[in-house]
PDB file of C-alpha atoms in Angstrom:
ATOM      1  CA  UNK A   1     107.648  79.872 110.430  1.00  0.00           C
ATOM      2  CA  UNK A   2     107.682  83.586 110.139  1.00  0.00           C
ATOM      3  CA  UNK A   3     109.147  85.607 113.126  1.00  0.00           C
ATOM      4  CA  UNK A   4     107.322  88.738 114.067  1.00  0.00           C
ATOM      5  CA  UNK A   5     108.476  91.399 116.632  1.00  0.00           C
ATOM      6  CA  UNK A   6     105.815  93.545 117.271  1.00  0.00           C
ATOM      7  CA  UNK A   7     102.108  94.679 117.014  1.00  0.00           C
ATOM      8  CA  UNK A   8     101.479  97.708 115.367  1.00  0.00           C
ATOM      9  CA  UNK A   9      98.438 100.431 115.466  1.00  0.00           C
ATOM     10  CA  UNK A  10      97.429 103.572 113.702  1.00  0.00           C
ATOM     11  CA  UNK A  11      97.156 106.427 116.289  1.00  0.00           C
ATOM     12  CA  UNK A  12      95.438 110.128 115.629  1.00  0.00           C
ATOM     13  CA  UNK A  13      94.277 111.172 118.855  1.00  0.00           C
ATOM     14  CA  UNK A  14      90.626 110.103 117.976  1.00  0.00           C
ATOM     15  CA  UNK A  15      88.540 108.195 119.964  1.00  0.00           C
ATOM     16  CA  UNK A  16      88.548 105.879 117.951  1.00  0.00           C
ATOM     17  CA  UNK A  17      91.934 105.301 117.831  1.00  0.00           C
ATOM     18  CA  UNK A  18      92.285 105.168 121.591  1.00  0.00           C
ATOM     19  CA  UNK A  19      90.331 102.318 121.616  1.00  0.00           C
ATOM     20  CA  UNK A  20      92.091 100.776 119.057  1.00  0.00           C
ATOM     21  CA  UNK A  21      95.368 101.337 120.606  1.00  0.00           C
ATOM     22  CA  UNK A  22      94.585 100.240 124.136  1.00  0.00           C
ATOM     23  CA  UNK A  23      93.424  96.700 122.716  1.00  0.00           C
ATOM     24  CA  UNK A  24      96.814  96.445 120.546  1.00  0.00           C
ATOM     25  CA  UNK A  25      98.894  97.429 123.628  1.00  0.00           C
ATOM     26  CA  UNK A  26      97.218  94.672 125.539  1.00  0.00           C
ATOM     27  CA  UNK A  27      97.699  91.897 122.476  1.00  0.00           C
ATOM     28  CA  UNK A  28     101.409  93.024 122.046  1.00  0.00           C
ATOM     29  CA  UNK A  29     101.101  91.876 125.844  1.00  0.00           C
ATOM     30  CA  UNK A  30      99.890  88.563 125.518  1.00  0.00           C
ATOM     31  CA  UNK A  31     101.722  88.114 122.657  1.00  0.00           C
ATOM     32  CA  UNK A  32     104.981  89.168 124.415  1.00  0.00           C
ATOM     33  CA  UNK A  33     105.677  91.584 121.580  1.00  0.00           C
ATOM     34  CA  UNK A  34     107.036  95.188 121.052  1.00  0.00           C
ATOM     35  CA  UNK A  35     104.048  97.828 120.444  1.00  0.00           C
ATOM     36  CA  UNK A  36     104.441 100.276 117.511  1.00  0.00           C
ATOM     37  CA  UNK A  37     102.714 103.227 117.651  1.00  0.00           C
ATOM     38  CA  UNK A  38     102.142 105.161 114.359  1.00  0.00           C
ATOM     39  CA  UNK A  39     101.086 108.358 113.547  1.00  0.00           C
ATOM     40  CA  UNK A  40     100.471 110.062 109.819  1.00  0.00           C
ATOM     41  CA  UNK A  41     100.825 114.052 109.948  1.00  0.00           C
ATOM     42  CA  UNK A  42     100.092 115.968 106.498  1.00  0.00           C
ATOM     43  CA  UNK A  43     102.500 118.148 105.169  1.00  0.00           C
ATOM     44  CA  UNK A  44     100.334 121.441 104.408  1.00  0.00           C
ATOM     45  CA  UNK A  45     100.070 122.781 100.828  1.00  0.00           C
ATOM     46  CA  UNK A  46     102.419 125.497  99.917  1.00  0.00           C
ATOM     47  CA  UNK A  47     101.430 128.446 101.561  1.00  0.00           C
ATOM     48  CA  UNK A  48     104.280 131.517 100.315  1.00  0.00           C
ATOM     49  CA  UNK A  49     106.704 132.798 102.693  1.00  0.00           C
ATOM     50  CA  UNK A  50     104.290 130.970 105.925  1.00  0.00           C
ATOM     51  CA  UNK A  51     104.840 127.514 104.512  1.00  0.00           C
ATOM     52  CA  UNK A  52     107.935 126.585 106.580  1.00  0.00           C
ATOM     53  CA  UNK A  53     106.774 127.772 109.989  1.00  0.00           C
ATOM     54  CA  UNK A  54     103.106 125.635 109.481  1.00  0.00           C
ATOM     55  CA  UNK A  55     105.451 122.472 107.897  1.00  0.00           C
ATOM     56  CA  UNK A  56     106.883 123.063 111.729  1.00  0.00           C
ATOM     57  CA  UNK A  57     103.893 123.275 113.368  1.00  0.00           C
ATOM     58  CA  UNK A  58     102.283 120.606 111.798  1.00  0.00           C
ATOM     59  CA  UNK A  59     105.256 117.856 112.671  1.00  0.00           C
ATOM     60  CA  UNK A  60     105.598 119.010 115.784  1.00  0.00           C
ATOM     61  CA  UNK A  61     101.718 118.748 116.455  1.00  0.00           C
ATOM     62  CA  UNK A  62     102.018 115.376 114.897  1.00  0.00           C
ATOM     63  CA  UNK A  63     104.819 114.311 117.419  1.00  0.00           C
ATOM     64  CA  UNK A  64     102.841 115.516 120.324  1.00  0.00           C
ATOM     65  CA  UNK A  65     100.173 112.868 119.103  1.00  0.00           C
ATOM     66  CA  UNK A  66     102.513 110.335 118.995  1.00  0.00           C
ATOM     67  CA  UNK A  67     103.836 110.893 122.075  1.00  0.00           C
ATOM     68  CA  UNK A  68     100.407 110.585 123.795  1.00  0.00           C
ATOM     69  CA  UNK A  69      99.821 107.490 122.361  1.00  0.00           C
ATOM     70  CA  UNK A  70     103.163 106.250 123.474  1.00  0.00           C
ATOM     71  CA  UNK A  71     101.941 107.360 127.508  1.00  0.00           C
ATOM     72  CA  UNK A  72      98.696 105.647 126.756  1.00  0.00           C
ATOM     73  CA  UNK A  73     100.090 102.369 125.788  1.00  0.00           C
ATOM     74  CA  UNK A  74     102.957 102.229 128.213  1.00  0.00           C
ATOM     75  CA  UNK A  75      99.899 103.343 130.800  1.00  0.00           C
ATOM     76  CA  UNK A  76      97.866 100.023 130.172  1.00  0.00           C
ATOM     77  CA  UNK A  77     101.098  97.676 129.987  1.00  0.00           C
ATOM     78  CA  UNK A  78     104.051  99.490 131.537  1.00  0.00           C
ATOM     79  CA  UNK A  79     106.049  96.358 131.144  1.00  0.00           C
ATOM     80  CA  UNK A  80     105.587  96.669 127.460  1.00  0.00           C
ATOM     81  CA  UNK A  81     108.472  97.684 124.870  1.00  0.00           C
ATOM     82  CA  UNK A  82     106.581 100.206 122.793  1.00  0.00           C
ATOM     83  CA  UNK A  83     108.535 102.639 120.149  1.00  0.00           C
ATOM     84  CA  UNK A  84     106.504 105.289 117.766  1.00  0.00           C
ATOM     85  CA  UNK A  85     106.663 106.113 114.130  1.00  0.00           C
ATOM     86  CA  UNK A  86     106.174 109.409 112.649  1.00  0.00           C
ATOM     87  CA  UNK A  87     105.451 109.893 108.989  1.00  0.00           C
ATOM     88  CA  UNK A  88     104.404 111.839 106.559  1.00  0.00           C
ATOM     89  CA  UNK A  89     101.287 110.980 104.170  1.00  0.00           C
ATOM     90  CA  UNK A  90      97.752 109.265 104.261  1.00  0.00           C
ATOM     91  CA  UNK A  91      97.624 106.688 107.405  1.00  0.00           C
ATOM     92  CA  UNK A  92      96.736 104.164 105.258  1.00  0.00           C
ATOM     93  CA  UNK A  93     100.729 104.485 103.665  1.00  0.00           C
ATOM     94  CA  UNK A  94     102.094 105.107 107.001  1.00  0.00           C
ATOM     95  CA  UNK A  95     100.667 101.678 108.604  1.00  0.00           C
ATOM     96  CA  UNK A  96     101.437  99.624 105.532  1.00  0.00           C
ATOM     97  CA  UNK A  97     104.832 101.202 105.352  1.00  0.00           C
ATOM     98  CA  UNK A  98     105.413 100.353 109.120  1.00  0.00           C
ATOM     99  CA  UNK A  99     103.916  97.048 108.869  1.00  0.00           C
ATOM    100  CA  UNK A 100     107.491  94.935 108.570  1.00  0.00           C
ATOM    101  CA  UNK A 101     107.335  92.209 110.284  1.00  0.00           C
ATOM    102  CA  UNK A 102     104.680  93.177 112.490  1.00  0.00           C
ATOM    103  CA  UNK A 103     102.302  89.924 113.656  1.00  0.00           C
ATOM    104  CA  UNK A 104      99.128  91.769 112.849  1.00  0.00           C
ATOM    105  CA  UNK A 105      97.979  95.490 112.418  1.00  0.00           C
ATOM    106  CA  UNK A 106      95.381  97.191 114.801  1.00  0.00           C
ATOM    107  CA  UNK A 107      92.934 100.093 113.363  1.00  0.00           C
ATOM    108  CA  UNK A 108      90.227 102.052 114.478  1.00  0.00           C
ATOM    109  CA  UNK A 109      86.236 101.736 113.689  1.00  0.00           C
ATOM    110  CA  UNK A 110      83.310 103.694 113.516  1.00  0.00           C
ATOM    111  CA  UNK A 111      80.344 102.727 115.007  1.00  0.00           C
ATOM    112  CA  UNK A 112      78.386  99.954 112.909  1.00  0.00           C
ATOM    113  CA  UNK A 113      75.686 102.034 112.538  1.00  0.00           C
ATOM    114  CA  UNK A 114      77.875 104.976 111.677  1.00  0.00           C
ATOM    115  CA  UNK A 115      79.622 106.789 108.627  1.00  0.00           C
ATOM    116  CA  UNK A 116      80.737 103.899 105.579  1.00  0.00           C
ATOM    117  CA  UNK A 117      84.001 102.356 105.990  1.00  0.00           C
ATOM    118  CA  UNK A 118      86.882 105.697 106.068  1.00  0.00           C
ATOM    119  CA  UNK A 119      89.467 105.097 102.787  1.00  0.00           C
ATOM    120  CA  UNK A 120      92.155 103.902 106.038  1.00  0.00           C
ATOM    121  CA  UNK A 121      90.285 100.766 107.313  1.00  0.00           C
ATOM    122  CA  UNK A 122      89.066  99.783 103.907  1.00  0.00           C
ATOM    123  CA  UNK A 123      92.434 100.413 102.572  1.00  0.00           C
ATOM    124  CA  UNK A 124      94.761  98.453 104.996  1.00  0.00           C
ATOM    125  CA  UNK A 125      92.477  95.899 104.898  1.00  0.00           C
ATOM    126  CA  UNK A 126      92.402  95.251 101.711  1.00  0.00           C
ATOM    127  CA  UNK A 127      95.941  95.592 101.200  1.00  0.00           C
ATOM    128  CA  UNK A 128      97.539  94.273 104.210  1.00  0.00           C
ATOM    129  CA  UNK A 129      99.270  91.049 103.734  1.00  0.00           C
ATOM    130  CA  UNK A 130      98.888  90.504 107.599  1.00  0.00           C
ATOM    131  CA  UNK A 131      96.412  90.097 109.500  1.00  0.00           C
ATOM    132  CA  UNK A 132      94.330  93.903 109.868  1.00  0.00           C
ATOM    133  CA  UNK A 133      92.283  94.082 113.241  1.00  0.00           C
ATOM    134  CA  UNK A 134      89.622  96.713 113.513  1.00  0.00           C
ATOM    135  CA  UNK A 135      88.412  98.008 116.840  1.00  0.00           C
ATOM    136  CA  UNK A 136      85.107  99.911 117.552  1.00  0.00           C
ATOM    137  CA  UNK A 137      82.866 101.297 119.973  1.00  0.00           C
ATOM    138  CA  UNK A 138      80.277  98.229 121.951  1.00  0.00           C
ATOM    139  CA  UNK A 139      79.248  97.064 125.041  1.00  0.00           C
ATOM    140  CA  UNK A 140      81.750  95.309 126.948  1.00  0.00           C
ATOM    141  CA  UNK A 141      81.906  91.892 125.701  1.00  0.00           C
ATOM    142  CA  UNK A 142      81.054  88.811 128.264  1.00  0.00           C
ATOM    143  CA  UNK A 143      80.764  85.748 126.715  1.00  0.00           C
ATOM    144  CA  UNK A 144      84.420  84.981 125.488  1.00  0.00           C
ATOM    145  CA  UNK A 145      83.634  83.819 122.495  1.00  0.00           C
ATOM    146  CA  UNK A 146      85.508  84.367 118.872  1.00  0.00           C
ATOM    147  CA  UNK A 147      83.366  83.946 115.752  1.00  0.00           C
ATOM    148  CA  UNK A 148      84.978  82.542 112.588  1.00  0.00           C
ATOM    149  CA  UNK A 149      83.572  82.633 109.078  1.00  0.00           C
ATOM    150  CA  UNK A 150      84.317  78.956 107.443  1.00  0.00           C
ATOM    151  CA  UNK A 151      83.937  78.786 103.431  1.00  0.00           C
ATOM    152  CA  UNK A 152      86.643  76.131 102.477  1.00  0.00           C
ATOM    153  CA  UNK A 153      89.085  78.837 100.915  1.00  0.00           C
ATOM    154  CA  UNK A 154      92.351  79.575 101.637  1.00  0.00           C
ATOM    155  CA  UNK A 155      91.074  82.911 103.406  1.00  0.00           C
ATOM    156  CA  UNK A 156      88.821  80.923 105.166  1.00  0.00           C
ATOM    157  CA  UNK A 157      91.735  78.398 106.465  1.00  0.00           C
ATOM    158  CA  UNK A 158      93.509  81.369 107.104  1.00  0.00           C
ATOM    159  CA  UNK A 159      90.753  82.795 109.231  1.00  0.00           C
ATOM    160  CA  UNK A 160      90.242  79.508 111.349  1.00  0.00           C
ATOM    161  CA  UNK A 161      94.884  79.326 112.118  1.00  0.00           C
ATOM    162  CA  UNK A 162      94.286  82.718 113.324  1.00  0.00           C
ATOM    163  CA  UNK A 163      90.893  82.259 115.736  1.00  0.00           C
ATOM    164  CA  UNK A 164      92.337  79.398 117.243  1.00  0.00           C
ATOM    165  CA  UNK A 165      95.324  80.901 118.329  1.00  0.00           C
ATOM    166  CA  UNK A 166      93.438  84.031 119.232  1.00  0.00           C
ATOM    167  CA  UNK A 167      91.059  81.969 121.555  1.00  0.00           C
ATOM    168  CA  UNK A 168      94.307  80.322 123.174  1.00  0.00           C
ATOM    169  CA  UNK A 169      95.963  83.590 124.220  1.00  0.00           C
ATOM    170  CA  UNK A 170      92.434  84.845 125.603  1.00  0.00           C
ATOM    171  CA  UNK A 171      90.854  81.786 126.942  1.00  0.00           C
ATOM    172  CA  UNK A 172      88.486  82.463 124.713  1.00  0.00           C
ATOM    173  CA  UNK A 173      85.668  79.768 122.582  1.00  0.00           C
ATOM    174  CA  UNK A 174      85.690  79.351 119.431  1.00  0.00           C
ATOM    175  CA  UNK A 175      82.003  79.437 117.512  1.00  0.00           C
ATOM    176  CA  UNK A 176      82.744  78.223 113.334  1.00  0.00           C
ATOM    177  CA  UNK A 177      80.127  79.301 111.702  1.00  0.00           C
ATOM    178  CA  UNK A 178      79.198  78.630 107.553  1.00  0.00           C
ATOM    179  CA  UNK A 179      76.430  80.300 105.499  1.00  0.00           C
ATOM    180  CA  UNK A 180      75.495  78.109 103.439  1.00  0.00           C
ATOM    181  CA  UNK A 181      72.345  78.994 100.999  1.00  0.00           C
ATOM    182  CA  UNK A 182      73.271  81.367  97.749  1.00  0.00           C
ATOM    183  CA  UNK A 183      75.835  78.736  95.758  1.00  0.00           C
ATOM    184  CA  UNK A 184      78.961  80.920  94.383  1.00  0.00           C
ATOM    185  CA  UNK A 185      78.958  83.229  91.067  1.00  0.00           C
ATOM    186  CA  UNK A 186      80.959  80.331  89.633  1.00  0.00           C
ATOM    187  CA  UNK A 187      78.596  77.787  90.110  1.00  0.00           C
ATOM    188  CA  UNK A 188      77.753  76.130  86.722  1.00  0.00           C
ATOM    189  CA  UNK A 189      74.003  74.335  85.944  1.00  0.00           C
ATOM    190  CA  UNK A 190      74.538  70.872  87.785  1.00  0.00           C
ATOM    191  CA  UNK A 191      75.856  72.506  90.659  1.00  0.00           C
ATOM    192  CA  UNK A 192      72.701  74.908  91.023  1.00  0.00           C
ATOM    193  CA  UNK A 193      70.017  72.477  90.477  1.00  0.00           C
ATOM    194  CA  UNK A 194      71.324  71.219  93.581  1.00  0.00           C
ATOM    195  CA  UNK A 195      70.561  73.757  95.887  1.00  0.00           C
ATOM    196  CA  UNK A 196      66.987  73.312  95.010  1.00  0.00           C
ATOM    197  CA  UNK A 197      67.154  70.257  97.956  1.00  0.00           C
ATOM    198  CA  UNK A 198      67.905  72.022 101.189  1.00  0.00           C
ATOM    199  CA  UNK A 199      68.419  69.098 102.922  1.00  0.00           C
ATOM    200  CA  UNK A 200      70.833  67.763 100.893  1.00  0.00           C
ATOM    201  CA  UNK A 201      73.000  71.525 100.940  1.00  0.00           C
ATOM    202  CA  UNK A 202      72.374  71.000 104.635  1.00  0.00           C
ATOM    203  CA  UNK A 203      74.237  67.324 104.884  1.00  0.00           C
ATOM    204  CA  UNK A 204      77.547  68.390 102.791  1.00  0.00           C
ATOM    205  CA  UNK A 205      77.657  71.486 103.980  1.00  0.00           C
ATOM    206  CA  UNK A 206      77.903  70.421 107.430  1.00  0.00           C
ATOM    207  CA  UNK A 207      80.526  67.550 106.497  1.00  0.00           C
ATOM    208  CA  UNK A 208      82.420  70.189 104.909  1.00  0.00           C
ATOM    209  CA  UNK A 209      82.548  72.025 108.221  1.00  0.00           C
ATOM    210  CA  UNK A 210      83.199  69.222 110.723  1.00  0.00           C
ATOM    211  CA  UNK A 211      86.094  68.521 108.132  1.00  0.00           C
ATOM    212  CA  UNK A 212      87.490  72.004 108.256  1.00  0.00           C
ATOM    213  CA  UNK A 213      87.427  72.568 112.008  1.00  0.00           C
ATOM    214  CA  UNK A 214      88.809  68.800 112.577  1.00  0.00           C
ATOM    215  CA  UNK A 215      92.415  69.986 112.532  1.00  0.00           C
ATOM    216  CA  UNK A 216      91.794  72.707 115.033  1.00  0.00           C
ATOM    217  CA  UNK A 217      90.008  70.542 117.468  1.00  0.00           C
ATOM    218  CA  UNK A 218      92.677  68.465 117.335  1.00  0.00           C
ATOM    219  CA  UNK A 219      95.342  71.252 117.639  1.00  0.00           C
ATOM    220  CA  UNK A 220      93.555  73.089 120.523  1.00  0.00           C
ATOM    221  CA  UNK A 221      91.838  70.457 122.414  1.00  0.00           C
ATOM    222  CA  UNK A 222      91.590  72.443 125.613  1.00  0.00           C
ATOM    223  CA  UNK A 223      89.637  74.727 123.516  1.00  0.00           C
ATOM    224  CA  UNK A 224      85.977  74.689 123.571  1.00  0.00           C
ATOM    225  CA  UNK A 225      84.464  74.888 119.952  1.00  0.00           C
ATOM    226  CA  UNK A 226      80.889  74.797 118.477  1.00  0.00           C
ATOM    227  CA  UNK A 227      79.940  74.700 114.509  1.00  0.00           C
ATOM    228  CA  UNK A 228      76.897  76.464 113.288  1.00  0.00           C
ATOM    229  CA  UNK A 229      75.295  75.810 110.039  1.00  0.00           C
ATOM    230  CA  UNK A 230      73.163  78.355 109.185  1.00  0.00           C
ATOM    231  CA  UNK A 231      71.257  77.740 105.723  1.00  0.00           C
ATOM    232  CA  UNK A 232      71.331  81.869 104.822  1.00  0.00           C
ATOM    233  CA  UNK A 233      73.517  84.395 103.154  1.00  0.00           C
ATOM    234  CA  UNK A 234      76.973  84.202 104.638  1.00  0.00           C
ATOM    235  CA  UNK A 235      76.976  87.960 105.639  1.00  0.00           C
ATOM    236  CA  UNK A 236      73.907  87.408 107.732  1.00  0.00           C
ATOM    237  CA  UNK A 237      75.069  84.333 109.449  1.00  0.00           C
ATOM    238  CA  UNK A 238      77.915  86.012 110.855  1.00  0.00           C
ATOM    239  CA  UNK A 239      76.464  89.398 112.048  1.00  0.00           C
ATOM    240  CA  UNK A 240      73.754  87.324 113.908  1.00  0.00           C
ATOM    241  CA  UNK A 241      76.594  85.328 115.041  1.00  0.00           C
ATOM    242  CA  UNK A 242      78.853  88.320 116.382  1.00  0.00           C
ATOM    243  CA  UNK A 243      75.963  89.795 118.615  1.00  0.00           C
ATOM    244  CA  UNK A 244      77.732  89.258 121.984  1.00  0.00           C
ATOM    245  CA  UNK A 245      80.902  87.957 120.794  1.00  0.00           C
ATOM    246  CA  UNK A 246      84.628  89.193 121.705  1.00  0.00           C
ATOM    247  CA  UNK A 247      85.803  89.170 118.172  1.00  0.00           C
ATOM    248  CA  UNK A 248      84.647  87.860 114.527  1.00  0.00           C
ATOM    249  CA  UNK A 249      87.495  86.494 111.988  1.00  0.00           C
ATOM    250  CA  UNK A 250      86.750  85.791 108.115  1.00  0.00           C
ATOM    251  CA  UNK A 251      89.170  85.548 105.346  1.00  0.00           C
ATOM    252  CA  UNK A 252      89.872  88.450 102.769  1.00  0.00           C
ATOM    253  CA  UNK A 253      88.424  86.933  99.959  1.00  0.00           C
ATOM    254  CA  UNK A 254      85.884  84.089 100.452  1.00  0.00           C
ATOM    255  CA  UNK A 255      85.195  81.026  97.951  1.00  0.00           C
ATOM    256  CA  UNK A 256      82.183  83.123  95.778  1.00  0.00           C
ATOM    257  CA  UNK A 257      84.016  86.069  95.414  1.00  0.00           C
ATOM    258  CA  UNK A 258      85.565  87.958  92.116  1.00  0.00           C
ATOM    259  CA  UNK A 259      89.027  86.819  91.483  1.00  0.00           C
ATOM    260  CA  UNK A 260      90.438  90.501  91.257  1.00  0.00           C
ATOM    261  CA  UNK A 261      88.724  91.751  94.154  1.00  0.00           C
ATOM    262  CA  UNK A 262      91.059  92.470  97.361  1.00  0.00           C
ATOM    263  CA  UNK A 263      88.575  92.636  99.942  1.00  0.00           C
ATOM    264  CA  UNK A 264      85.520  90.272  99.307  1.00  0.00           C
ATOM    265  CA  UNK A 265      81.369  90.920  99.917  1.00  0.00           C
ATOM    266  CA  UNK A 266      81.427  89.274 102.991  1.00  0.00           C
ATOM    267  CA  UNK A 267      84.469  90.697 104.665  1.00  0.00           C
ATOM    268  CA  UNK A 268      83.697  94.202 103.429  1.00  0.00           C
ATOM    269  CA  UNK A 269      79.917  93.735 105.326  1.00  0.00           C
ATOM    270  CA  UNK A 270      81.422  92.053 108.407  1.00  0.00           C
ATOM    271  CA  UNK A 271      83.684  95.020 108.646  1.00  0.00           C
ATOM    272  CA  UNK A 272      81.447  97.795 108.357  1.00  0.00           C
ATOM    273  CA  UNK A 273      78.548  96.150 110.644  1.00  0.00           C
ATOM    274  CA  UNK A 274      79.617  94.118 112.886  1.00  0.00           C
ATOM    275  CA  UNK A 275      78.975  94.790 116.308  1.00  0.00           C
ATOM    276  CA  UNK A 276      82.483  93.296 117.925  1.00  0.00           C
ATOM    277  CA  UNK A 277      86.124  93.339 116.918  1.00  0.00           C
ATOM    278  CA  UNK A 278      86.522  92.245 113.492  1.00  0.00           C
ATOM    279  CA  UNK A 279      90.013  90.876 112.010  1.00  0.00           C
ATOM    280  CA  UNK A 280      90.266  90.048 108.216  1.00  0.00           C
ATOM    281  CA  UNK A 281      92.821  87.530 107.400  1.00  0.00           C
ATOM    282  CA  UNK A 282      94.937  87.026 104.077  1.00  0.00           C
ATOM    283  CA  UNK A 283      96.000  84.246 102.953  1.00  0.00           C
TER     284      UNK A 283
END
């Protein structure tokens, strides 16, 4: 079993990263781990005889950052070990360069309803081999409840390990929840014509989830968990599903997506709209 020492988060002095920061210093908490802070400064473009005073300026703006984010963590867990990182580069680098053997890596969101995903969260994400947590403005969540995308891939197994033991360190639910109407890319002629019976798609798919969640009942049996079997587009199923809920958790790559891709349909759209919390989980 792999032995991790620490949580680590991005920190810029945005907003967003605030948030992002505050929720990683409480998991590093629970999780009775270190906290790493890490901040990114940019080395400015050569500028003539200036160049070394603004190289100066810049790190030592960059270290002032970090050391604010090192007063904010310590200020919502004081008890908490937390250490900072300075580099030099695009964030994205930075965090994946820091990652080690960090349990799980904590970024900043926009808004759902903001800007697209920024090249950082889609980038970490994507090519993370941890799991990547993703923090962004909501209401303050009351219905302890974690969402969980369940496909029957590896991602998706993946997905369900890390809800569970999510849920346990927050006394949180657990809601598994499959989409199960479009059949995958891959899907050959026989396997199609059978989607043209709903009822039967309704009756395996809902085995197939009762299967999958089986262990984790089992596993967690103090844990309260609920199945939903939505016949609609994945994507939809658990955005609807998020609406109130603490977190939602879905596998990198899901069962219908392109072999190459890093960062599946589904995971991409959960990312960029969901309304909670959203971790993406490799294999």
């Amino acid at each position: 079993m792999a032995r991790y020492s620490h949580v680590l988060v991005g920190y810029d002095g945005a907003e967003e990263s605030e948030r992002a920061l505050r929720w990683a210093a409480e998991e590093a908490a629970l999780r009775r781990l270190a906290l790493s802070v890490c901040h990114a400064w940019h080395r400015p473009v050569r500028i003539g005889p200036l160049h070394a005073d603004v190289t100066e300026i810049s790190e030592r703006m960059g270290r002032h950052v970090l050391e604010h984010g090192i007063y904010l963590a310590e200020e919502v867990a004081p008890r908490l070990q937390v250490c900072g990182r300075l580099l030099t580069g695009p964030a994205s680098s930075a965090l994946l360069h820091c990652a080690g053997d960090a349990a799980l890596i904590v970024i900043g969101l926009h808004g759902p309803e903001e800007l697209p995903l920024g090249a950082t969260a889609l980038q970490v994400a994507s090519r993370a081999d941890r799991p990547v947590v993703g923090i962004r403005p909501g209401r303050a969540p009351a219905e302890g409840r974690a969402v969980v995308g369940v496909d029957g891939s590896a991602g998706g197994h993946a997905a369900l390990a890390f809800a569970f033991e999510e849920a346990m360190l927050r006394g949180w639910a657990v809601q598994a929840v499959h989409g199960a109407w479009e059949p995958a890319l891959t899907a050959g002629e026989s396997e199609l014509s059978r989607y043209a019976d709903a009822d039967l798609v309704e009756r395996e798919a809902g085995a197939r989830l009762q299967r999958a969640v089986a262990p984790w009942r089992e596993k967690y049996p103090q844990i309260e968990v609920w199945t939903s079997l939505w016949l609609k587009d994945p994507r939809r199923a658990l955005l609807e599903a998020a609406e109130g809920a603490d977190m939602v958790v879905v596998g990198a790559r899901g069962a219908g997506d392109v072999r190459p891709l890093l960062l599946g349909s589904t995971s991409q759209t959960v990312l960029q709209h969901a309304p909670c919390p959203v971790t993406i989980v490799h294999r």
